């Protein structure tokens, strides 16, 4: 039998850390900046970074932002430490 997921502990250990709260704030700022320039986006569209933040990309610079479906933006290959291996998803490589 599966154990229940402890969301409170998860928040305390990861989502509520200062680093993750800062990252979330940067994601919100990027979306607001993109929407200010291009108009409001539907909920199923993410604002993605052309050059990943972990690879030195700018978090809110308009030239580094693009609108992308959630499924494309959240499917990058990752290492065991959860860093992005490649800025190109498997789906994009197959095109």
PDB file of C-alpha atoms in Angstrom, residues 5-17:
ATOM      1  CA  UNK A   5       2.328  12.215   0.379  1.00  0.00           C
ATOM      2  CA  UNK A   6       3.357  14.703   3.077  1.00  0.00           C
ATOM      3  CA  UNK A   7       2.873  18.041   1.307  1.00  0.00           C
ATOM      4  CA  UNK A   8       3.687  20.097   4.401  1.00  0.00           C
ATOM      5  CA  UNK A   9       7.085  18.438   4.804  1.00  0.00           C
ATOM      6  CA  UNK A  10       7.725  18.736   1.077  1.00  0.00           C
ATOM      7  CA  UNK A  11       7.058  22.475   1.261  1.00  0.00           C
ATOM      8  CA  UNK A  12       9.305  22.909   4.306  1.00  0.00           C
ATOM      9  CA  UNK A  13      12.203  20.993   2.761  1.00  0.00           C
ATOM     10  CA  UNK A  14      12.037  22.261  -0.820  1.00  0.00           C
ATOM     11  CA  UNK A  15       9.292  24.589  -2.019  1.00  0.00           C
ATOM     12  CA  UNK A  16       9.497  26.929   0.958  1.00  0.00           C
ATOM     13  CA  UNK A  17      13.258  27.410   0.873  1.00  0.00           C
TER      14      UNK A  17
END
